[in-house]
Tab-separated table of C-alpha atoms in Angstrom:
chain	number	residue	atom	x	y	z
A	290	UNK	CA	-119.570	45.260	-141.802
A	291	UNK	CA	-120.689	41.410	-142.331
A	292	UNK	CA	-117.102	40.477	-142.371
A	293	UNK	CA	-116.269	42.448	-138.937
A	294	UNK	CA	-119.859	40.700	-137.371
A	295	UNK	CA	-118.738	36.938	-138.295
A	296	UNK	CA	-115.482	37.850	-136.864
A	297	UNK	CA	-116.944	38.837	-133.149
A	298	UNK	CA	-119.121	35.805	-133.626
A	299	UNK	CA	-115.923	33.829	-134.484
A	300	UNK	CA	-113.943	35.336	-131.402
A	301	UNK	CA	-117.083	34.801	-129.377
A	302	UNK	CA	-117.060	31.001	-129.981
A	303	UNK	CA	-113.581	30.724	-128.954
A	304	UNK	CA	-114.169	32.687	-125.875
A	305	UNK	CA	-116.649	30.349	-124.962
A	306	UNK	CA	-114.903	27.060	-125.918
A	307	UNK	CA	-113.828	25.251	-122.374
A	308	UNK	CA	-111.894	22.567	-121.899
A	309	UNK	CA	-114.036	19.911	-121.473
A	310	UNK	CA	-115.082	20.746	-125.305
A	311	UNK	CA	-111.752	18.650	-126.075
A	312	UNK	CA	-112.235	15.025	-126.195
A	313	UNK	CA	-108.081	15.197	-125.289
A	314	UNK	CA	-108.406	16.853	-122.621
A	315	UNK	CA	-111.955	15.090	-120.799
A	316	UNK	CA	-110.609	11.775	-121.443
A	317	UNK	CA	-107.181	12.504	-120.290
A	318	UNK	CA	-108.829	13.522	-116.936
A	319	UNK	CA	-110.700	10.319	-117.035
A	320	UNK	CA	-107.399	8.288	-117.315
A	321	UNK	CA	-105.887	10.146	-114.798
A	322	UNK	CA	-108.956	9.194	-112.207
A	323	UNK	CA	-109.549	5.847	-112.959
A	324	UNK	CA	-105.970	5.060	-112.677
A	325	UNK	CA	-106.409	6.100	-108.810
A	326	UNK	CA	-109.136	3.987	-108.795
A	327	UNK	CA	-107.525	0.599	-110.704
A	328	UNK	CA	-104.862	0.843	-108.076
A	329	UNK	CA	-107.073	1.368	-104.978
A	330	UNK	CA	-109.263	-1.984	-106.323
A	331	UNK	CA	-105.995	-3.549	-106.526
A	332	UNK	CA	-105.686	-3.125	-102.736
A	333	UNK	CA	-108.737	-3.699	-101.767
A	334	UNK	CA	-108.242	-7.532	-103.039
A	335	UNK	CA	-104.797	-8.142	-102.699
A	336	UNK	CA	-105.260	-10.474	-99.865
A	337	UNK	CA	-108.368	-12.271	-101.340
A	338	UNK	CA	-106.202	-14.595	-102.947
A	339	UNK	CA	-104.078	-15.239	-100.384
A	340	UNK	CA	-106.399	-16.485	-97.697
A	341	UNK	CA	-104.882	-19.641	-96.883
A	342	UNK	CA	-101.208	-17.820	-97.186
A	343	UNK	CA	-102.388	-15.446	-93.846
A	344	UNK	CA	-103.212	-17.935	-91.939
A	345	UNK	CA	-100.177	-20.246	-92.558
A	346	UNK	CA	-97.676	-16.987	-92.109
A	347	UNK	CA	-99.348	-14.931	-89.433
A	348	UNK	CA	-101.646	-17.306	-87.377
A	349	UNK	CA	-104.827	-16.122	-88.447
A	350	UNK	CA	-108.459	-18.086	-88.770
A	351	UNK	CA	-111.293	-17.785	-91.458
A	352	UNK	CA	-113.256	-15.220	-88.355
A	353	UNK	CA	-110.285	-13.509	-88.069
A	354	UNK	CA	-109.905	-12.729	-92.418
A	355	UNK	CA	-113.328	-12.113	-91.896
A	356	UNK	CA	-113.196	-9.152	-89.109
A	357	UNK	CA	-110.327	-7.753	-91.618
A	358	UNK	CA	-112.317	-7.193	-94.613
A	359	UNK	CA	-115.007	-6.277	-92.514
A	360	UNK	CA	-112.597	-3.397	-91.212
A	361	UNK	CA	-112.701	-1.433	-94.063
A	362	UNK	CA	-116.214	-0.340	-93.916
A	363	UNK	CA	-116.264	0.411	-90.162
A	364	UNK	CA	-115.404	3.813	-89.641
A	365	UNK	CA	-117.637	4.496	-92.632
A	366	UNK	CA	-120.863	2.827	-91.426
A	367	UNK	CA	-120.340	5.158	-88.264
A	368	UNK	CA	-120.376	8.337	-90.052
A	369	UNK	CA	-116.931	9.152	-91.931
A	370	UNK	CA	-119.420	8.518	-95.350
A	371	UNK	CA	-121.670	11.246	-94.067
A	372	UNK	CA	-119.075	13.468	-93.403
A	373	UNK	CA	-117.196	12.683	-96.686
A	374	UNK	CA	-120.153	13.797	-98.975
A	375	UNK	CA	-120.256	17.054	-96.963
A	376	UNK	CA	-116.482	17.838	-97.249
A	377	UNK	CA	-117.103	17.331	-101.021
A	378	UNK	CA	-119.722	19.263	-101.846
A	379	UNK	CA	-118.653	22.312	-99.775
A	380	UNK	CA	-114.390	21.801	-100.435
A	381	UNK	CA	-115.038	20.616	-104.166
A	382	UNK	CA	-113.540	17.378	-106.131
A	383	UNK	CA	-109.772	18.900	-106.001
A	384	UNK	CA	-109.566	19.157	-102.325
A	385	UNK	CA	-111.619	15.729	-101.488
A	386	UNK	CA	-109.464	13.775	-104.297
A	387	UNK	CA	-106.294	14.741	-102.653
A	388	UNK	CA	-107.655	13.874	-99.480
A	389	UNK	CA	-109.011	10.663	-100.487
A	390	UNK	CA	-105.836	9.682	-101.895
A	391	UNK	CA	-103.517	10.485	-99.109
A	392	UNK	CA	-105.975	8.988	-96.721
A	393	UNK	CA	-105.742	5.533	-99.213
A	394	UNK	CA	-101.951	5.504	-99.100
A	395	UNK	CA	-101.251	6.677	-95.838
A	396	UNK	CA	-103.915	3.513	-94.531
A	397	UNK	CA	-102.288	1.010	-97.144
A	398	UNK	CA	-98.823	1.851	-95.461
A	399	UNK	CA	-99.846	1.107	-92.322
A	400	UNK	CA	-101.483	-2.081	-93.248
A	401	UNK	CA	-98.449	-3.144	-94.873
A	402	UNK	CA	-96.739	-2.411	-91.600
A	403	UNK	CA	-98.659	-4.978	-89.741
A	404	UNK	CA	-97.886	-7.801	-91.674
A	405	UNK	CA	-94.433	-7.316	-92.389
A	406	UNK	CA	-92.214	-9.776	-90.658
A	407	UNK	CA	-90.231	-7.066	-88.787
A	408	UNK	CA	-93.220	-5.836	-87.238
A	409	UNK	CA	-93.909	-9.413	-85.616
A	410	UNK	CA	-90.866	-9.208	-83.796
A	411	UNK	CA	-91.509	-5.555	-82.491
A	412	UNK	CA	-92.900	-4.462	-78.844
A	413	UNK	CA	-95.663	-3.055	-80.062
A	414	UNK	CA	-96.854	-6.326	-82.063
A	415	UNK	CA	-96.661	-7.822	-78.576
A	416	UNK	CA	-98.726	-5.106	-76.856
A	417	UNK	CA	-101.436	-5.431	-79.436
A	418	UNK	CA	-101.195	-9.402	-78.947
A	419	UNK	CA	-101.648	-9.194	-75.284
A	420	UNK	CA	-105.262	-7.809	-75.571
A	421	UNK	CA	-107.865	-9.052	-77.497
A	422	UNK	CA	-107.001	-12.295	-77.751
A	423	UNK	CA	-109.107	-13.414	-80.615
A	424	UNK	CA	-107.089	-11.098	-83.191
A	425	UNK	CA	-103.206	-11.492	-83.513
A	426	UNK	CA	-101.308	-8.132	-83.336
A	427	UNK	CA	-100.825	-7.999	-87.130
A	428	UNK	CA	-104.518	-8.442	-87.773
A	429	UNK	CA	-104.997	-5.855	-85.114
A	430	UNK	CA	-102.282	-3.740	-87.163
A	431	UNK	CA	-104.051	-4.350	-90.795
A	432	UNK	CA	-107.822	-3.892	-89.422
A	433	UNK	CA	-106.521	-0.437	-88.517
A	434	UNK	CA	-104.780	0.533	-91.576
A	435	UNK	CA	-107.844	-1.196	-94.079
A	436	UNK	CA	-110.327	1.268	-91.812
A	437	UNK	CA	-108.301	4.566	-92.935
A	438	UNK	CA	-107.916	3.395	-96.385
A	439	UNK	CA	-111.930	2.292	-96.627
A	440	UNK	CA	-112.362	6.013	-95.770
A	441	UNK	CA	-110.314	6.973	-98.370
A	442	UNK	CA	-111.084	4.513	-100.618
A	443	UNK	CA	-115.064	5.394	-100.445
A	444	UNK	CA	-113.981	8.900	-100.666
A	445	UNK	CA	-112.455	8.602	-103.711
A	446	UNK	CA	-115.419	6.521	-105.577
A	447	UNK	CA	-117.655	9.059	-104.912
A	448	UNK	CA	-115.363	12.096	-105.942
A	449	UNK	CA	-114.635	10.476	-108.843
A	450	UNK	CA	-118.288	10.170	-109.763
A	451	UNK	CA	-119.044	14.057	-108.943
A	452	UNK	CA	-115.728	14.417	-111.126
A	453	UNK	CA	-116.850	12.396	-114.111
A	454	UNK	CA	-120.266	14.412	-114.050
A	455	UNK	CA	-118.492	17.646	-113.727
A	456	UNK	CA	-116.504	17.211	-116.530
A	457	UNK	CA	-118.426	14.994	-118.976
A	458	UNK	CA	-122.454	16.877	-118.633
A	459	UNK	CA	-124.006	16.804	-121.608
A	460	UNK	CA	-121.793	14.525	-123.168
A	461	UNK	CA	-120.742	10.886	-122.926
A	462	UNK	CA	-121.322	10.393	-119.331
A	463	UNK	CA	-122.696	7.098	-118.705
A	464	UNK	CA	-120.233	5.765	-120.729
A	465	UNK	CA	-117.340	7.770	-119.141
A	466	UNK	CA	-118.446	6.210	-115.710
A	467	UNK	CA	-118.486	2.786	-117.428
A	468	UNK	CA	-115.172	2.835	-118.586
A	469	UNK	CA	-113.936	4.067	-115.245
A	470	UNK	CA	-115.871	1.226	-113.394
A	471	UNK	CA	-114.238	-1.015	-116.514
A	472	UNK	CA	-110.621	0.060	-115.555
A	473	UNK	CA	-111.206	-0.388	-111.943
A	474	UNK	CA	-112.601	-3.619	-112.533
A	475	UNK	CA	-109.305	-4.882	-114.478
A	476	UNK	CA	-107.552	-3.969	-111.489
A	477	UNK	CA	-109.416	-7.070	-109.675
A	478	UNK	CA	-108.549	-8.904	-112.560
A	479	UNK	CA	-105.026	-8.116	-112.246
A	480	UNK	CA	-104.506	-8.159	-108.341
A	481	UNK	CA	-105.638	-11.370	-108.677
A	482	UNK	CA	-103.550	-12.636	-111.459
A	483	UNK	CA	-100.231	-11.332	-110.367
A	484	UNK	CA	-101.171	-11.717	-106.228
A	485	UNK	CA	-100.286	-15.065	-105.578
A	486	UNK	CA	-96.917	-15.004	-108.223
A	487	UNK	CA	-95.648	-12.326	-106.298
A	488	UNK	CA	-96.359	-13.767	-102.650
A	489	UNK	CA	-94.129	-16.488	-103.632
A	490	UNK	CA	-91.446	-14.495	-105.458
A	491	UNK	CA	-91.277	-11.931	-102.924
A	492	UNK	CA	-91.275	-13.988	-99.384
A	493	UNK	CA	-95.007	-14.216	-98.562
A	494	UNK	CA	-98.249	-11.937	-97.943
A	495	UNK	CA	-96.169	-8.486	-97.195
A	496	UNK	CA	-94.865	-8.622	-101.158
A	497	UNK	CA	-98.135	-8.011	-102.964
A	498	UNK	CA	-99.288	-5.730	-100.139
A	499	UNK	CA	-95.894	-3.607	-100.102
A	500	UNK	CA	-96.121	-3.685	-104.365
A	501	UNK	CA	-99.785	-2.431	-104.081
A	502	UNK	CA	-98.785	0.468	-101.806
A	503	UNK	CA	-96.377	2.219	-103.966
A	504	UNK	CA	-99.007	1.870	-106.771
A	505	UNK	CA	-101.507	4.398	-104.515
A	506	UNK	CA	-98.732	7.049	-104.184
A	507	UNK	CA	-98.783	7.093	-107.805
A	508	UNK	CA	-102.671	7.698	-107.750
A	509	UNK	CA	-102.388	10.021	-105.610
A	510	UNK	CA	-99.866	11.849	-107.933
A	511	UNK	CA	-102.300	10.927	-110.742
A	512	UNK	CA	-105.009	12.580	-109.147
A	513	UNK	CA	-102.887	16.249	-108.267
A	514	UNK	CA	-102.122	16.198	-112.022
A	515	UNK	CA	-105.727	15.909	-112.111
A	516	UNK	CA	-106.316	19.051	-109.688
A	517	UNK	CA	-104.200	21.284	-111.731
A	518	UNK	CA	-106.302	20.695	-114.777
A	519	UNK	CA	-109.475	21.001	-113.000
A	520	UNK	CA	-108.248	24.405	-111.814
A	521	UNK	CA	-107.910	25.430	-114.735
A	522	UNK	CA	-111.611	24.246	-115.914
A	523	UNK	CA	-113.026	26.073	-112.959
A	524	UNK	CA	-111.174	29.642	-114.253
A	525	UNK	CA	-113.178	29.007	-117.486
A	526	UNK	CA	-116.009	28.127	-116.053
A	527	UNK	CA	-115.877	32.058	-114.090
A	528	UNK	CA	-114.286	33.128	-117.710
A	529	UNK	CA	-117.550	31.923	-119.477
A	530	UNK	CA	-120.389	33.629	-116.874
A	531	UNK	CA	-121.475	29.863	-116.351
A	532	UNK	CA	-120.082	29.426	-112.388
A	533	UNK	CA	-119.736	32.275	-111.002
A	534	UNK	CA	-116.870	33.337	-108.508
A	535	UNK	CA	-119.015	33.873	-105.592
A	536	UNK	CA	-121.057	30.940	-105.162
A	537	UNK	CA	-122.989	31.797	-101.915
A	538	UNK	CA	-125.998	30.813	-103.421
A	539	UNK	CA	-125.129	27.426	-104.800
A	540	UNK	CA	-122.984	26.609	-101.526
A	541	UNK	CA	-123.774	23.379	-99.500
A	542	UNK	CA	-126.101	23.348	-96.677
A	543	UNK	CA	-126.398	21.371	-93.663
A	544	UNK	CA	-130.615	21.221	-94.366
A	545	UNK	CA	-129.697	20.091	-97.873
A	546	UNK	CA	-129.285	16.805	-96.735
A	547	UNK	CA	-133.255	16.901	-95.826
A	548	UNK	CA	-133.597	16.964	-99.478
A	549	UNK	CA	-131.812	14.102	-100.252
A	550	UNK	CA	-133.211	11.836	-97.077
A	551	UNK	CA	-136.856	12.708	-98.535
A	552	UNK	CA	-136.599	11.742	-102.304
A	553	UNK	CA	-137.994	8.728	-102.753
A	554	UNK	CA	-135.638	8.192	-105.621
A	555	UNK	CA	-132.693	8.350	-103.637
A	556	UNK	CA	-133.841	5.399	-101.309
A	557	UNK	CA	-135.004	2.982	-104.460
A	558	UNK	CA	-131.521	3.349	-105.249
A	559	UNK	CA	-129.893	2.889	-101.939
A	560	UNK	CA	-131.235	-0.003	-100.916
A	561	UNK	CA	-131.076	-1.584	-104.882
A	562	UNK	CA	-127.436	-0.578	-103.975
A	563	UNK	CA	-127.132	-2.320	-100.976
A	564	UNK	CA	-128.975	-5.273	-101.428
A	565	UNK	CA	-127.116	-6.116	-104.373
A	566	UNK	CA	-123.522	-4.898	-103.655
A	567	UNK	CA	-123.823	-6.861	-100.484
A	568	UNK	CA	-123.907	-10.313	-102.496
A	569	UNK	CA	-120.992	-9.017	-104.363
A	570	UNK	CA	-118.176	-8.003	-102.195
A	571	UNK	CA	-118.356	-10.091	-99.354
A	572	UNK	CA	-118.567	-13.116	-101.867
A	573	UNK	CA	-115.861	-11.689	-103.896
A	574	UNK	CA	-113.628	-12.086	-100.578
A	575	UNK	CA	-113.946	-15.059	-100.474
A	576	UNK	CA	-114.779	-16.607	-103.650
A	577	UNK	CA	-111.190	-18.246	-104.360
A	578	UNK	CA	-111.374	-20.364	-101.315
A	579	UNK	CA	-114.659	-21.621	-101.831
A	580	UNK	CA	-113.634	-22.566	-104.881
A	581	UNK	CA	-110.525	-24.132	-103.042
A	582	UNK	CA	-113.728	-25.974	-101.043
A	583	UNK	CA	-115.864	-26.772	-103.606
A	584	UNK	CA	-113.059	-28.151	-106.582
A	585	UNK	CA	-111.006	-31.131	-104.925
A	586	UNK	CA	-108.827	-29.402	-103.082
A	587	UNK	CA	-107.056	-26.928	-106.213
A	588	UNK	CA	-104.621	-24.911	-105.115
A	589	UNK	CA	-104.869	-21.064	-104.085
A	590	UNK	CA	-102.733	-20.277	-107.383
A	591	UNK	CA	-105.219	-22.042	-109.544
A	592	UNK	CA	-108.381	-21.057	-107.561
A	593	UNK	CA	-107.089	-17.447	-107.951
A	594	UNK	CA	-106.591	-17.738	-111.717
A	595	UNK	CA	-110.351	-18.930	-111.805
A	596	UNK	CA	-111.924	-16.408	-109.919
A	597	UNK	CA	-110.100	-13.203	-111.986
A	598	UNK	CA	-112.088	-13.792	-114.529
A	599	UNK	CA	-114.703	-12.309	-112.494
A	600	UNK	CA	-114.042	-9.236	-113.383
A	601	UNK	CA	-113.324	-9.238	-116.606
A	602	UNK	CA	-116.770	-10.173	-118.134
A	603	UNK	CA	-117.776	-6.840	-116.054
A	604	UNK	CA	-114.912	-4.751	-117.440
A	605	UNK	CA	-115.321	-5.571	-121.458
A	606	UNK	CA	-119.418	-4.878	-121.840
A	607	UNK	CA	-119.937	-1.801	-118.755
A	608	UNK	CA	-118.502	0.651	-121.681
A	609	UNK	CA	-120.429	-0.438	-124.414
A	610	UNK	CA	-123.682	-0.621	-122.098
A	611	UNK	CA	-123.077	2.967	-121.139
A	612	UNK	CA	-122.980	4.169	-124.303
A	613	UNK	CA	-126.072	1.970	-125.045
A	614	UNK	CA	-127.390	3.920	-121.679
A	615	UNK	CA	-126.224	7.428	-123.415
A	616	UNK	CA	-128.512	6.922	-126.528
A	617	UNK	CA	-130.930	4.427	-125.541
A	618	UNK	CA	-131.602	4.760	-122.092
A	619	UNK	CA	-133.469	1.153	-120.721
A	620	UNK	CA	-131.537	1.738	-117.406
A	621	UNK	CA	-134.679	-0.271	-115.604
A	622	UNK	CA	-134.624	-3.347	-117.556
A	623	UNK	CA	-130.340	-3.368	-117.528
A	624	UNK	CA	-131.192	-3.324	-113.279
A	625	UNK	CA	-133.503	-6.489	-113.501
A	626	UNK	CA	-131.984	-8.414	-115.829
A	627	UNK	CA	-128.281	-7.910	-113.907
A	628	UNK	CA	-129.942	-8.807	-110.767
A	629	UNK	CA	-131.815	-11.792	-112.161
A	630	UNK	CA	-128.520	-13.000	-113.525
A	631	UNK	CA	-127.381	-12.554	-109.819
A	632	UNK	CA	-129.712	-14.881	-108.084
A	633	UNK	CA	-128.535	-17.632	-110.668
A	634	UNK	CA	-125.076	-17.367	-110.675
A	635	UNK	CA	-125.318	-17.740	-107.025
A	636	UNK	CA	-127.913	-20.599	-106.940
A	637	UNK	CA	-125.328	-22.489	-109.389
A	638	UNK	CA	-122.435	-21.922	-106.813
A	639	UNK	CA	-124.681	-23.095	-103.862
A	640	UNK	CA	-125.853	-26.182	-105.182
A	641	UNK	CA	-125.103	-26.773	-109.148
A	642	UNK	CA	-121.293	-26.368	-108.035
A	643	UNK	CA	-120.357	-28.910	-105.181
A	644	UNK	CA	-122.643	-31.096	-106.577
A	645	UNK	CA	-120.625	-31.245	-109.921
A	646	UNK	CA	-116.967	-30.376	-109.059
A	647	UNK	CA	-116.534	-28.650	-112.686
A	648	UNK	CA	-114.280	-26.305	-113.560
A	649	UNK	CA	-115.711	-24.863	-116.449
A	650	UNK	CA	-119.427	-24.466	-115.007
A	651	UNK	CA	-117.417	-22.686	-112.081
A	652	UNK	CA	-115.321	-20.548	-114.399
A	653	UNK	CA	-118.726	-20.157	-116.993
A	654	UNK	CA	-120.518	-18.921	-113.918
A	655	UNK	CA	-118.144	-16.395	-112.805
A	656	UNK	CA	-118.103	-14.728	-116.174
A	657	UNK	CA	-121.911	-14.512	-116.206
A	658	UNK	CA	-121.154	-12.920	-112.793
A	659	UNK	CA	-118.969	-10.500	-114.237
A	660	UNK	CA	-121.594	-9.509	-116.885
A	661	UNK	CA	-124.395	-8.846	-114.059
A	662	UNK	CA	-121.420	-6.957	-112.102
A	663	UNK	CA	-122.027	-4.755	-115.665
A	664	UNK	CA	-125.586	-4.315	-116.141
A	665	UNK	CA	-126.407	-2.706	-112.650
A	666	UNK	CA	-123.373	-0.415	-112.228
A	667	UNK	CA	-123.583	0.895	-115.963
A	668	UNK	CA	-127.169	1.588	-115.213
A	669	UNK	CA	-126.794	2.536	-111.617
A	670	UNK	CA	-124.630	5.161	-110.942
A	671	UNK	CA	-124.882	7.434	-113.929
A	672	UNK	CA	-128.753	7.868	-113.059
A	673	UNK	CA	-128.208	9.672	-109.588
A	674	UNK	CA	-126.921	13.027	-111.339
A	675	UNK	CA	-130.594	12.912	-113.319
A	676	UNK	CA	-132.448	12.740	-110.138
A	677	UNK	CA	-130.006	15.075	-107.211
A	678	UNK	CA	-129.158	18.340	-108.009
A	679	UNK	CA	-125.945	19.253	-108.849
A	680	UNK	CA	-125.045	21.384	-105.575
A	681	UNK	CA	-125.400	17.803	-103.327
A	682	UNK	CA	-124.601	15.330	-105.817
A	683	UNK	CA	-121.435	14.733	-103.683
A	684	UNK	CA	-123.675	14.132	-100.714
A	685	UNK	CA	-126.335	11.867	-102.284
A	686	UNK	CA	-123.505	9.564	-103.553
A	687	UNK	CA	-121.917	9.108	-99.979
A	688	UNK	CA	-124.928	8.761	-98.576
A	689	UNK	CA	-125.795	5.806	-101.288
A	690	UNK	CA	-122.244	4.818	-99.802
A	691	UNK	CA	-123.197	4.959	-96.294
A	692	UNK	CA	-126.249	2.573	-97.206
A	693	UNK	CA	-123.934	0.279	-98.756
A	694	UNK	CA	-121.684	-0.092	-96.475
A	695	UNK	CA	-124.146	-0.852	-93.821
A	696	UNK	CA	-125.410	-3.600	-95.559
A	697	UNK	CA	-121.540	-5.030	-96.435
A	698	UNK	CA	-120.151	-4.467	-92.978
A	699	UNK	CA	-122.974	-7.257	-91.468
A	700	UNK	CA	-122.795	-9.330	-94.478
């Protein structure tokens, strides 16, 4: 009788073992999403190095780079963010991934488009020339195609995040989300390594952009590998009694977003998010040339070689202080100290920098950048799942999004 009892018990466990149990199988989803991720950082720079290159090949001016990186947060600062969070929360991470995705390569193609040097010589590059005169045709071209993939791209950071909570609850997930932030960080790094080498190997600015491209139809492959596996989570999930196949009363609601608008929580991290995102990004776009500015006249190669290192001091400690987060929590003094290390780096670049002309207090102070770029992130993002309900988590981070992107559009 004992025997027969440990046996149902045995069967029992097994019944109830899901897949997210296997450390295979949670971290293999977590490769697969942060892959989509690397790549889409890796467009988002590719051009940063290349500044100078733009404006020698197509005929564009520092306010015309500018209104291009501004582009991609447009369409999101007018709503699309809003939107996205609902379409995530009601149509779940598989259908918003997949959207994302497609929505990131389909805008990267037509970006790469625009530059290319058969477009210059089309009718429609004329067309676009003969209005608006402050913005050439191909800027025109790439504003367009960096709006769509900033929807995606937005999209896809915050499905991501819903993802990595999904699968990792209850376990490692502040360090999951700082490895992913790690691997999209290396993308930086790497975009702005192999950038410049492949502008001049390839015949200019449409090379890197063309190269970067083809890597986002592979995350978007990546990320339907994903979706199959997630499918599979979700029948388990029904299997076990824990979601159940009718969902009505867990589904999304338009007067949910009330909830989020009125936590107090949700706007201390908002604006922490958009206040200090906003003296990353736009700096990042244009950190190589002012170090072009600011180091006798280096050259974009060597300016780019700098400023990857950036990332990098972010990318080898966010892990390690998520796990630190997992165990020992101190999220509050992680956000103070990376914003205090903020305010100096950028004091040193202001006035420590041109003053001096040095290399290694301008490479020294990116890598101290890097290492803020860790301590708020880690810290950051993983603590919006412990204070927004599950059911409009998706919402809360596009909203956090929206915020942002506000703040990085007018910067």
């Amino acid at each position: 009788m004992a025997k027969k009892l440990n046996t149902k018990i045995i069967d029992m466990t097994k019944v109830q073992k899901l897949m997210n149990d296997s450390a295979v199988a949670r971290w293999t989803v977590l490769v697969l999403i942060a892959l989509m991720m690397f790549f889409g950082y890796m467009f988002v720079d590719v051009m940063s190095p290349l500044q100078s290159l733009i404006e020698q090949q197509r005929g564009w001016d520092p306010d015309t780079f500018g209104t291009y990186a501004s582009s991609e947060y447009i369409l999101n600062v007018c709503g699309f963010l809003i939107l996205a969070g609902i379409i995530l929360d009601k149509m779940g991470v598989r259908f918003t991934g997949i959207l994302s995705a497609s929505m990131m390569f389909i805008g990267a193609s037509i970006k790469y488009v625009g530059i290319t040097d058969w477009f210059q010589t089309t009718a429609f590059c004329g067309w676009l020339d003969s209005w608006w005169v402050a913005l050439p045709g191909s800027a025109k071209m790439a504003c367009l195609g960096f709006m769509i993939f900033g929807c995606g791209c937005e999209m896809a950071g915050t499905t991501v995040s819903k993802a990595i909570a999904k699968w990792f609850k209850g376990k490692e997930m502040a360090m999951a989300m700082g490895i992913e932030m790690a691997i999209a960080r290396v993308g930086v790094f790497s975009v702005f390594s192999i950038s410049p080498i492949l502008a001049s190997k390839l015949g200019g600015v449409q090379g890197p952009v063309g190269f970067c491209t083809v890597l986002l139809l592979i995350g978007l492959i990546n990320f339907i590998v994903f979706s199959v596996m997630d499918k599979k989570f979700d029948g388990e999930l029904v299997a076990a009694g824990i979601k159940s196949e009718d969902a009505s009363e867990d589904e999304f609601k338009m007067s949910d977003l009330g909830k989020i608008f009125s936590s107090q929580s949700f706007w201390v991290v908002a604006l922490l998010c958009v206040l200090y995102y906003s003296a990353i990004f736009p700096f990042q776009r244009y950190g190589a040339n002012m170090l072009q500015c600011n180091l006798d006249g280096i050259s974009p190669e060597t300016a780019a070689n700098i400023f990857r290192w950036f990332p990098i001091g972010a990318a080898l400690i966010t892990p390690f202080l998520g796990r630190f987060l997992d165990t020992k929590g101190k999220g509050a003094s992680m956000l103070m100290w990376g914003a205090l290390l903020l305010i100096i780096c950028h004091l040193v670049f202001a006035f420590i920098l041109p003053a001096t002309h040095s290399q290694f207090i301008a490479l020294a102070t990116i890598v101290v950048l890097g290492i803020s770029f860790s301590l708020v992130p880690a810290a950051l993002w993983p603590s919006v799942p412990k204070i927004i309900d599950e059911k409009i988590l998706g919402s809360a981070y596009c909203l956090i999004f929206w915020v942002q992107n506000i703040g990085l559009c007018f910067v």
